[in-house]
C-alpha cells in the first residue's frame, strides 16, 4: 500500500507540469529521440533532461540508448494506477449522489402518502 | 488553453501528495469539518490547512463557514479535466497499438500470399 501511494505521488507530481504533459502527449503517438522531444521546447538541455528523469522515475516513460541516440517511449499502461484512483473516488462521489437521490425520492413519497 | 493547462498543473500537483489524496477520499463520501478531516492525520494544524488550501486553489474542494466551524466538500466533477486528459493520451496510445497490429497483420498476409 505504501509503495502504491508513493508511486501515485510520483505519477501525479510528474503530471503536474505542462512540459512533462507535452512530452507524454508526443510519446503516446510513438517513440522519439531526446533531441526530437526537446525540439519544440525553448529550454536548456539539462532542464529538459530533468523533466525526462522525473517522468522516468515515475515509471511513465522508459529510455534506451541506440548508438549515440537515446530513444524514449511511453510505458505500457502508464496511466492505469492514476486513472484507477480517480475513477474510484468519482464512483464513491456518485454513489453518495445516488443515496441522496434515493433519500429525496423516499421523502417525496412519504409526503404524498 | 493556457488557463486549462494551468488548471491541470494545479490539479495534478494537488493530487501528488498522500495527505491530500486521503482528504479527497474522505470528502468523496460527504462533507466534513476541518477538525473531522484533520483527525486521522498526525500533523500540526497550519500544515494541514496548507494542504486544504492547495486542494481549494486547485478547485478540487470548496469550504464554507457555518458559525465557528468550517465545512469542506468536494467540488462536483472535480476530477473531470484530469480524467479527460488521461483518457485522451491513453486513447492515442491505444490507437498506435491498433495501427501496429494492422501493420503486422498486413505484413503476414503479404508473406503468405
Short mmCIF file of N, CA, C and O in Angstrom, two decimals, chain B:
data_model
loop_
_atom_site.label_atom_id
_atom_site.label_comp_id
_atom_site.label_asym_id
_atom_site.label_seq_id
_atom_site.Cartn_x
_atom_site.Cartn_y
_atom_site.Cartn_z
N UNK B 1 -6.75 27.83 -23.48
CA UNK B 1 -5.82 26.68 -23.45
C UNK B 1 -4.80 26.84 -22.32
O UNK B 1 -4.56 25.93 -21.55
N UNK B 2 -4.21 28.05 -22.21
CA UNK B 2 -3.23 28.30 -21.16
C UNK B 2 -3.89 28.13 -19.79
O UNK B 2 -3.29 27.56 -18.88
N UNK B 3 -5.13 28.62 -19.67
CA UNK B 3 -5.88 28.50 -18.41
C UNK B 3 -6.11 27.03 -18.09
O UNK B 3 -5.89 26.58 -16.96
N UNK B 4 -6.51 26.26 -19.13
CA UNK B 4 -6.77 24.84 -18.96
C UNK B 4 -5.49 24.13 -18.51
O UNK B 4 -5.52 23.29 -17.60
N UNK B 5 -4.35 24.50 -19.13
CA UNK B 5 -3.07 23.90 -18.76
C UNK B 5 -2.69 24.24 -17.33
O UNK B 5 -2.23 23.39 -16.57
N UNK B 6 -2.92 25.51 -16.94
CA UNK B 6 -2.59 25.94 -15.58
C UNK B 6 -3.47 25.20 -14.57
O UNK B 6 -3.01 24.81 -13.49
N UNK B 7 -4.75 24.99 -14.93
CA UNK B 7 -5.65 24.25 -14.05
C UNK B 7 -5.18 22.82 -13.87
O UNK B 7 -5.22 22.28 -12.75
N UNK B 8 -4.73 22.20 -14.98
CA UNK B 8 -4.23 20.82 -14.88
C UNK B 8 -2.97 20.76 -14.02
O UNK B 8 -2.78 19.81 -13.26
N UNK B 9 -2.10 21.79 -14.14
CA UNK B 9 -0.89 21.86 -13.29
C UNK B 9 -1.30 21.80 -11.82
O UNK B 9 -0.76 21.00 -11.04
N UNK B 10 -2.24 22.65 -11.45
CA UNK B 10 -2.66 22.75 -10.04
C UNK B 10 -3.32 21.44 -9.59
O UNK B 10 -3.08 20.96 -8.49
N UNK B 11 -4.17 20.91 -10.46
CA UNK B 11 -4.93 19.71 -10.10
C UNK B 11 -3.99 18.52 -9.89
O UNK B 11 -4.01 17.88 -8.84
N UNK B 12 -3.14 18.23 -10.89
CA UNK B 12 -2.24 17.07 -10.77
C UNK B 12 -1.25 17.27 -9.62
O UNK B 12 -0.95 16.33 -8.89
N UNK B 13 -0.74 18.51 -9.44
CA UNK B 13 0.20 18.75 -8.34
C UNK B 13 -0.50 18.51 -7.00
O UNK B 13 0.08 17.94 -6.08
N UNK B 14 -1.76 18.94 -6.90
CA UNK B 14 -2.51 18.75 -5.66
C UNK B 14 -2.70 17.26 -5.37
O UNK B 14 -2.69 16.83 -4.21
N UNK B 15 -2.84 16.46 -6.43
CA UNK B 15 -3.07 15.01 -6.25
C UNK B 15 -1.78 14.26 -5.89
O UNK B 15 -1.85 13.11 -5.45
N UNK B 16 -0.63 14.90 -6.06
CA UNK B 16 0.65 14.23 -5.84
C UNK B 16 1.10 14.17 -4.39
O UNK B 16 2.30 14.21 -4.12
N UNK B 17 0.17 14.06 -3.47
CA UNK B 17 0.51 14.02 -2.04
C UNK B 17 -0.49 13.12 -1.31
O UNK B 17 -1.71 13.29 -1.49
N UNK B 18 0.02 12.18 -0.48
CA UNK B 18 -0.88 11.19 0.14
C UNK B 18 -1.90 11.81 1.11
O UNK B 18 -3.03 11.33 1.19
N UNK B 19 -1.52 12.87 1.83
CA UNK B 19 -2.46 13.52 2.75
C UNK B 19 -3.61 14.13 1.97
O UNK B 19 -4.78 13.98 2.32
N UNK B 20 -3.27 14.82 0.88
CA UNK B 20 -4.31 15.46 0.07
C UNK B 20 -5.22 14.42 -0.60
O UNK B 20 -6.43 14.62 -0.69
N UNK B 21 -4.63 13.30 -1.04
CA UNK B 21 -5.48 12.25 -1.63
C UNK B 21 -6.40 11.65 -0.56
O UNK B 21 -7.56 11.34 -0.83
N UNK B 22 -5.88 11.51 0.68
CA UNK B 22 -6.72 10.96 1.77
C UNK B 22 -7.88 11.92 2.07
O UNK B 22 -9.00 11.47 2.35
N UNK B 23 -7.63 13.22 2.03
CA UNK B 23 -8.69 14.21 2.28
C UNK B 23 -9.77 14.07 1.19
O UNK B 23 -10.97 14.03 1.49
N UNK B 24 -9.35 13.96 -0.06
CA UNK B 24 -10.31 13.82 -1.16
C UNK B 24 -11.11 12.53 -1.03
O UNK B 24 -12.32 12.51 -1.26
N UNK B 25 -10.41 11.46 -0.66
CA UNK B 25 -11.06 10.15 -0.48
C UNK B 25 -12.15 10.25 0.60
O UNK B 25 -13.23 9.70 0.45
N UNK B 26 -11.86 10.98 1.67
CA UNK B 26 -12.85 11.18 2.72
C UNK B 26 -14.02 12.05 2.24
O UNK B 26 -15.19 11.72 2.47
N UNK B 27 -13.69 13.13 1.53
CA UNK B 27 -14.74 14.07 1.10
C UNK B 27 -15.62 13.50 -0.03
O UNK B 27 -16.75 13.97 -0.20
N UNK B 28 -15.10 12.51 -0.75
CA UNK B 28 -15.94 11.88 -1.79
C UNK B 28 -17.18 11.27 -1.13
O UNK B 28 -18.24 11.21 -1.74
N UNK B 29 -17.07 10.87 0.14
CA UNK B 29 -18.20 10.23 0.85
C UNK B 29 -19.17 11.27 1.41
O UNK B 29 -20.28 10.92 1.81
N UNK B 30 -18.76 12.54 1.48
CA UNK B 30 -19.65 13.57 2.02
C UNK B 30 -18.86 14.68 2.68
O UNK B 30 -17.68 14.52 2.99
N UNK B 31 -19.51 15.84 2.93
CA UNK B 31 -18.82 16.99 3.53
C UNK B 31 -18.32 16.69 4.94
O UNK B 31 -18.82 15.78 5.60
N UNK B 32 -17.32 17.44 5.39
CA UNK B 32 -16.76 17.24 6.73
C UNK B 32 -16.15 18.54 7.22
O UNK B 32 -15.71 19.37 6.41
N UNK B 33 -16.12 18.71 8.54
CA UNK B 33 -15.49 19.89 9.11
C UNK B 33 -13.97 19.74 9.06
O UNK B 33 -13.45 18.61 8.92
N UNK B 34 -13.25 20.85 9.19
CA UNK B 34 -11.79 20.82 9.15
C UNK B 34 -11.25 19.91 10.26
O UNK B 34 -10.35 19.09 10.01
N UNK B 35 -11.82 19.97 11.49
CA UNK B 35 -11.26 19.16 12.58
C UNK B 35 -11.54 17.67 12.35
O UNK B 35 -10.71 16.82 12.67
N UNK B 36 -12.70 17.37 11.74
CA UNK B 36 -13.02 15.98 11.38
C UNK B 36 -12.01 15.47 10.35
O UNK B 36 -11.56 14.32 10.43
N UNK B 37 -11.68 16.33 9.39
CA UNK B 37 -10.73 15.94 8.34
C UNK B 37 -9.32 15.79 8.89
O UNK B 37 -8.58 14.89 8.50
N UNK B 38 -8.96 16.68 9.81
CA UNK B 38 -7.59 16.69 10.35
C UNK B 38 -7.36 15.51 11.29
O UNK B 38 -6.22 15.02 11.42
N UNK B 39 -8.43 15.04 11.94
CA UNK B 39 -8.36 13.96 12.95
C UNK B 39 -7.37 12.85 12.66
O UNK B 39 -6.43 12.64 13.44
N UNK B 40 -7.52 12.15 11.52
CA UNK B 40 -6.66 10.97 11.27
C UNK B 40 -5.21 11.33 10.94
O UNK B 40 -4.39 10.42 10.81
N UNK B 41 -4.89 12.61 10.76
CA UNK B 41 -3.55 12.99 10.30
C UNK B 41 -2.73 13.55 11.46
O UNK B 41 -3.14 14.50 12.11
N UNK B 42 -1.57 12.96 11.68
CA UNK B 42 -0.68 13.39 12.75
C UNK B 42 0.15 14.57 12.22
O UNK B 42 1.27 14.39 11.76
N UNK B 43 -0.45 15.77 12.30
CA UNK B 43 0.15 16.92 11.63
C UNK B 43 -0.29 18.20 12.35
O UNK B 43 -1.43 18.28 12.83
N UNK B 44 0.60 19.19 12.42
CA UNK B 44 0.22 20.48 13.01
C UNK B 44 -0.87 21.12 12.16
O UNK B 44 -0.87 20.97 10.93
N UNK B 45 -1.80 21.83 12.80
CA UNK B 45 -2.95 22.39 12.07
C UNK B 45 -2.53 23.30 10.91
O UNK B 45 -3.11 23.20 9.83
N UNK B 46 -1.51 24.20 11.10
CA UNK B 46 -1.13 25.06 9.97
C UNK B 46 -0.70 24.27 8.73
O UNK B 46 -1.04 24.64 7.61
N UNK B 47 0.04 23.16 8.94
CA UNK B 47 0.45 22.33 7.80
C UNK B 47 -0.79 21.71 7.15
O UNK B 47 -0.90 21.67 5.91
N UNK B 48 -1.72 21.25 8.00
CA UNK B 48 -2.92 20.62 7.46
C UNK B 48 -3.74 21.64 6.65
O UNK B 48 -4.24 21.32 5.57
N UNK B 49 -3.84 22.86 7.19
CA UNK B 49 -4.58 23.93 6.49
C UNK B 49 -3.92 24.23 5.13
O UNK B 49 -4.60 24.57 4.17
N UNK B 50 -2.58 24.12 5.10
CA UNK B 50 -1.85 24.32 3.84
C UNK B 50 -2.29 23.31 2.78
O UNK B 50 -2.46 23.66 1.61
N UNK B 51 -2.50 22.05 3.22
CA UNK B 51 -2.98 21.03 2.27
C UNK B 51 -4.39 21.38 1.78
O UNK B 51 -4.69 21.25 0.59
N UNK B 52 -5.26 21.81 2.70
CA UNK B 52 -6.63 22.18 2.29
C UNK B 52 -6.59 23.34 1.29
O UNK B 52 -7.33 23.35 0.32
N UNK B 53 -5.69 24.29 1.55
CA UNK B 53 -5.58 25.45 0.65
C UNK B 53 -5.18 25.00 -0.76
O UNK B 53 -5.74 25.47 -1.75
N UNK B 54 -4.20 24.08 -0.84
CA UNK B 54 -3.76 23.58 -2.16
C UNK B 54 -4.92 22.92 -2.90
O UNK B 54 -5.08 23.09 -4.11
N UNK B 55 -5.73 22.15 -2.16
CA UNK B 55 -6.88 21.48 -2.79
C UNK B 55 -7.92 22.51 -3.25
O UNK B 55 -8.53 22.35 -4.30
N UNK B 56 -8.10 23.54 -2.43
CA UNK B 56 -9.08 24.58 -2.78
C UNK B 56 -8.57 25.40 -3.98
O UNK B 56 -9.34 25.68 -4.90
N UNK B 57 -7.28 25.76 -3.97
CA UNK B 57 -6.70 26.51 -5.10
C UNK B 57 -6.82 25.72 -6.41
O UNK B 57 -6.93 26.32 -7.48
N UNK B 58 -6.75 24.40 -6.30
CA UNK B 58 -6.83 23.55 -7.49
C UNK B 58 -8.28 23.33 -7.92
O UNK B 58 -8.53 22.64 -8.91
N UNK B 59 -9.23 23.89 -7.15
CA UNK B 59 -10.64 23.75 -7.49
C UNK B 59 -11.20 22.37 -7.18
O UNK B 59 -12.27 22.01 -7.68
N UNK B 60 -10.47 21.59 -6.37
CA UNK B 60 -10.94 20.22 -6.08
C UNK B 60 -11.90 20.18 -4.90
O UNK B 60 -12.74 19.29 -4.81
N UNK B 61 -11.76 21.14 -3.97
CA UNK B 61 -12.69 21.22 -2.84
C UNK B 61 -13.15 22.67 -2.66
O UNK B 61 -12.53 23.60 -3.19
N UNK B 62 -14.25 22.81 -1.91
CA UNK B 62 -14.69 24.15 -1.52
C UNK B 62 -14.93 24.12 -0.02
O UNK B 62 -15.07 23.04 0.57
N UNK B 63 -14.96 25.28 0.62
CA UNK B 63 -15.24 25.29 2.06
C UNK B 63 -16.11 26.50 2.39
O UNK B 63 -16.10 27.50 1.66
N UNK B 64 -16.86 26.36 3.48
CA UNK B 64 -17.81 27.39 3.88
C UNK B 64 -17.87 27.43 5.40
O UNK B 64 -17.83 26.39 6.06
N UNK B 65 -17.96 28.66 5.93
CA UNK B 65 -18.02 28.80 7.38
C UNK B 65 -19.48 28.66 7.84
O UNK B 65 -20.36 29.34 7.30
N UNK B 66 -19.72 27.77 8.79
CA UNK B 66 -21.03 27.64 9.44
C UNK B 66 -20.80 27.94 10.91
O UNK B 66 -20.31 27.08 11.64
N UNK B 67 -21.13 29.17 11.32
CA UNK B 67 -20.83 29.58 12.70
C UNK B 67 -19.33 29.54 12.91
O UNK B 67 -18.58 30.16 12.15
N UNK B 68 -18.87 28.75 13.88
CA UNK B 68 -17.43 28.69 14.16
C UNK B 68 -16.76 27.51 13.48
O UNK B 68 -15.56 27.25 13.68
N UNK B 69 -17.54 26.79 12.68
CA UNK B 69 -16.99 25.59 12.04
C UNK B 69 -16.84 25.81 10.54
O UNK B 69 -17.74 26.37 9.91
N UNK B 70 -15.71 25.39 9.99
CA UNK B 70 -15.53 25.45 8.54
C UNK B 70 -15.80 24.07 7.96
O UNK B 70 -15.18 23.08 8.36
N UNK B 71 -16.77 24.00 7.03
CA UNK B 71 -17.16 22.73 6.43
C UNK B 71 -16.60 22.65 5.00
O UNK B 71 -16.76 23.59 4.22
N UNK B 72 -15.91 21.54 4.73
CA UNK B 72 -15.33 21.34 3.39
C UNK B 72 -16.16 20.33 2.62
O UNK B 72 -16.77 19.44 3.20
N UNK B 73 -16.15 20.47 1.31
CA UNK B 73 -16.82 19.50 0.46
C UNK B 73 -16.05 19.38 -0.86
O UNK B 73 -15.30 20.28 -1.23
N UNK B 74 -16.26 18.25 -1.53
CA UNK B 74 -15.60 18.05 -2.81
C UNK B 74 -16.36 18.84 -3.87
O UNK B 74 -17.59 18.94 -3.81
N UNK B 75 -15.66 19.41 -4.82
CA UNK B 75 -16.29 20.13 -5.93
C UNK B 75 -16.94 19.11 -6.87
O UNK B 75 -16.30 18.10 -7.18
N UNK B 76 -18.17 19.37 -7.33
CA UNK B 76 -18.77 18.44 -8.30
C UNK B 76 -17.89 18.31 -9.54
O UNK B 76 -17.33 19.30 -10.01
N UNK B 77 -17.74 17.09 -10.02
CA UNK B 77 -16.92 16.80 -11.22
C UNK B 77 -15.49 17.31 -11.09
O UNK B 77 -14.87 17.71 -12.07
N UNK B 78 -14.97 17.27 -9.85
CA UNK B 78 -13.64 17.79 -9.56
C UNK B 78 -12.57 17.17 -10.47
O UNK B 78 -11.63 17.84 -10.89
N UNK B 79 -12.73 15.86 -10.77
CA UNK B 79 -11.66 15.15 -11.47
C UNK B 79 -11.85 15.11 -12.98
O UNK B 79 -11.05 14.51 -13.69
N UNK B 80 -12.93 15.73 -13.47
CA UNK B 80 -13.24 15.59 -14.91
C UNK B 80 -12.08 16.04 -15.82
O UNK B 80 -11.69 15.28 -16.71
N UNK B 81 -11.48 17.24 -15.62
CA UNK B 81 -10.40 17.63 -16.54
C UNK B 81 -9.20 16.65 -16.49
O UNK B 81 -8.66 16.29 -17.53
N UNK B 82 -8.84 16.21 -15.28
CA UNK B 82 -7.70 15.28 -15.14
C UNK B 82 -8.03 13.94 -15.80
O UNK B 82 -7.20 13.39 -16.55
N UNK B 83 -9.23 13.43 -15.56
CA UNK B 83 -9.61 12.14 -16.15
C UNK B 83 -9.66 12.26 -17.67
O UNK B 83 -9.26 11.33 -18.38
N UNK B 84 -10.15 13.41 -18.14
CA UNK B 84 -10.26 13.62 -19.58
C UNK B 84 -8.87 13.62 -20.23
O UNK B 84 -8.65 12.98 -21.25
N UNK B 85 -7.93 14.33 -19.60
CA UNK B 85 -6.58 14.39 -20.16
C UNK B 85 -5.96 12.99 -20.23
O UNK B 85 -5.36 12.61 -21.25
N UNK B 86 -6.11 12.23 -19.14
CA UNK B 86 -5.52 10.89 -19.09
C UNK B 86 -6.16 9.96 -20.12
O UNK B 86 -5.46 9.20 -20.80
N UNK B 87 -7.49 10.03 -20.27
CA UNK B 87 -8.17 9.16 -21.26
C UNK B 87 -7.71 9.49 -22.66
O UNK B 87 -7.54 8.60 -23.49
N UNK B 88 -7.55 10.80 -22.92
CA UNK B 88 -7.14 11.24 -24.25
C UNK B 88 -5.79 10.63 -24.62
O UNK B 88 -5.63 10.09 -25.71
N UNK B 89 -4.81 10.72 -23.71
CA UNK B 89 -3.48 10.19 -24.01
C UNK B 89 -3.55 8.67 -24.16
O UNK B 89 -2.90 8.10 -25.04
N UNK B 90 -4.34 8.02 -23.31
CA UNK B 90 -4.45 6.56 -23.39
C UNK B 90 -5.07 6.16 -24.73
O UNK B 90 -4.65 5.17 -25.33
N UNK B 91 -6.06 6.94 -25.20
CA UNK B 91 -6.71 6.63 -26.48
C UNK B 91 -5.71 6.77 -27.63
O UNK B 91 -5.67 5.94 -28.54
N UNK B 92 -4.87 7.82 -27.58
CA UNK B 92 -3.84 8.00 -28.62
C UNK B 92 -2.90 6.79 -28.61
O UNK B 92 -2.57 6.22 -29.63
N UNK B 93 -2.50 6.41 -27.41
CA UNK B 93 -1.57 5.29 -27.24
C UNK B 93 -2.17 3.99 -27.78
O UNK B 93 -1.51 3.22 -28.46
N UNK B 94 -3.45 3.75 -27.46
CA UNK B 94 -4.12 2.53 -27.92
C UNK B 94 -4.30 2.55 -29.44
O UNK B 94 -4.17 1.51 -30.09
N UNK B 95 -4.55 3.75 -30.01
CA UNK B 95 -4.67 3.89 -31.46
C UNK B 95 -3.38 3.49 -32.14
O UNK B 95 -3.37 2.81 -33.17
N UNK B 96 -2.25 3.84 -31.53
CA UNK B 96 -0.94 3.50 -32.05
C UNK B 96 -0.74 1.98 -32.05
O UNK B 96 -0.23 1.40 -32.99
N UNK B 97 -1.19 1.32 -30.97
CA UNK B 97 -1.07 -0.14 -30.89
C UNK B 97 -1.93 -0.80 -31.96
O UNK B 97 -1.53 -1.77 -32.59
N UNK B 98 -3.15 -0.24 -32.17
CA UNK B 98 -4.04 -0.78 -33.21
C UNK B 98 -3.39 -0.68 -34.58
O UNK B 98 -3.45 -1.62 -35.37
N UNK B 99 -2.75 0.48 -34.85
CA UNK B 99 -2.09 0.67 -36.14
C UNK B 99 -0.95 -0.35 -36.32
O UNK B 99 -0.77 -0.91 -37.39
N UNK B 100 -0.21 -0.59 -35.24
CA UNK B 100 0.89 -1.55 -35.27
C UNK B 100 0.34 -2.94 -35.55
O UNK B 100 0.90 -3.71 -36.34
N UNK B 101 -0.78 -3.25 -34.93
CA UNK B 101 -1.46 -4.53 -35.10
C UNK B 101 -1.85 -4.72 -36.56
O UNK B 101 -1.59 -5.76 -37.16
N UNK B 102 -2.47 -3.68 -37.16
CA UNK B 102 -2.88 -3.74 -38.57
C UNK B 102 -1.66 -3.95 -39.46
O UNK B 102 -1.72 -4.74 -40.41
N UNK B 103 -0.59 -3.24 -39.14
CA UNK B 103 0.63 -3.32 -39.95
C UNK B 103 1.18 -4.75 -39.95
O UNK B 103 1.52 -5.31 -40.98
N UNK B 104 1.24 -5.36 -38.75
CA UNK B 104 1.77 -6.72 -38.63
C UNK B 104 0.85 -7.70 -39.36
O UNK B 104 1.31 -8.59 -40.08
N UNK B 105 -0.47 -7.51 -39.20
CA UNK B 105 -1.44 -8.40 -39.87
C UNK B 105 -1.25 -8.34 -41.38
O UNK B 105 -1.19 -9.37 -42.05
N UNK B 106 -1.12 -7.11 -41.92
CA UNK B 106 -0.93 -6.95 -43.37
C UNK B 106 0.38 -7.58 -43.84
O UNK B 106 0.44 -8.20 -44.89
N UNK B 107 1.42 -7.44 -43.03
CA UNK B 107 2.74 -8.00 -43.35
C UNK B 107 2.65 -9.52 -43.45
O UNK B 107 3.21 -10.13 -44.37
N UNK B 108 1.92 -10.14 -42.52
CA UNK B 108 1.76 -11.59 -42.51
C UNK B 108 0.98 -12.04 -43.75
O UNK B 108 1.34 -13.04 -44.37
N UNK B 109 -0.07 -11.26 -44.08
CA UNK B 109 -0.88 -11.59 -45.27
C UNK B 109 -0.01 -11.56 -46.52
O UNK B 109 -0.05 -12.47 -47.35
N UNK B 110 0.80 -10.49 -46.67
CA UNK B 110 1.70 -10.33 -47.82
C UNK B 110 2.63 -11.54 -47.92
O UNK B 110 2.86 -12.07 -49.00
N UNK B 111 3.14 -11.94 -46.77
CA UNK B 111 4.13 -13.02 -46.74
C UNK B 111 3.50 -14.35 -47.16
O UNK B 111 4.11 -15.16 -47.83
N UNK B 112 2.23 -14.57 -46.74
CA UNK B 112 1.55 -15.85 -47.03
C UNK B 112 0.94 -15.89 -48.42
O UNK B 112 0.42 -16.92 -48.83
N UNK B 113 1.01 -14.76 -49.14
CA UNK B 113 0.37 -14.73 -50.45
C UNK B 113 1.17 -15.57 -51.44
O UNK B 113 2.39 -15.59 -51.42
#
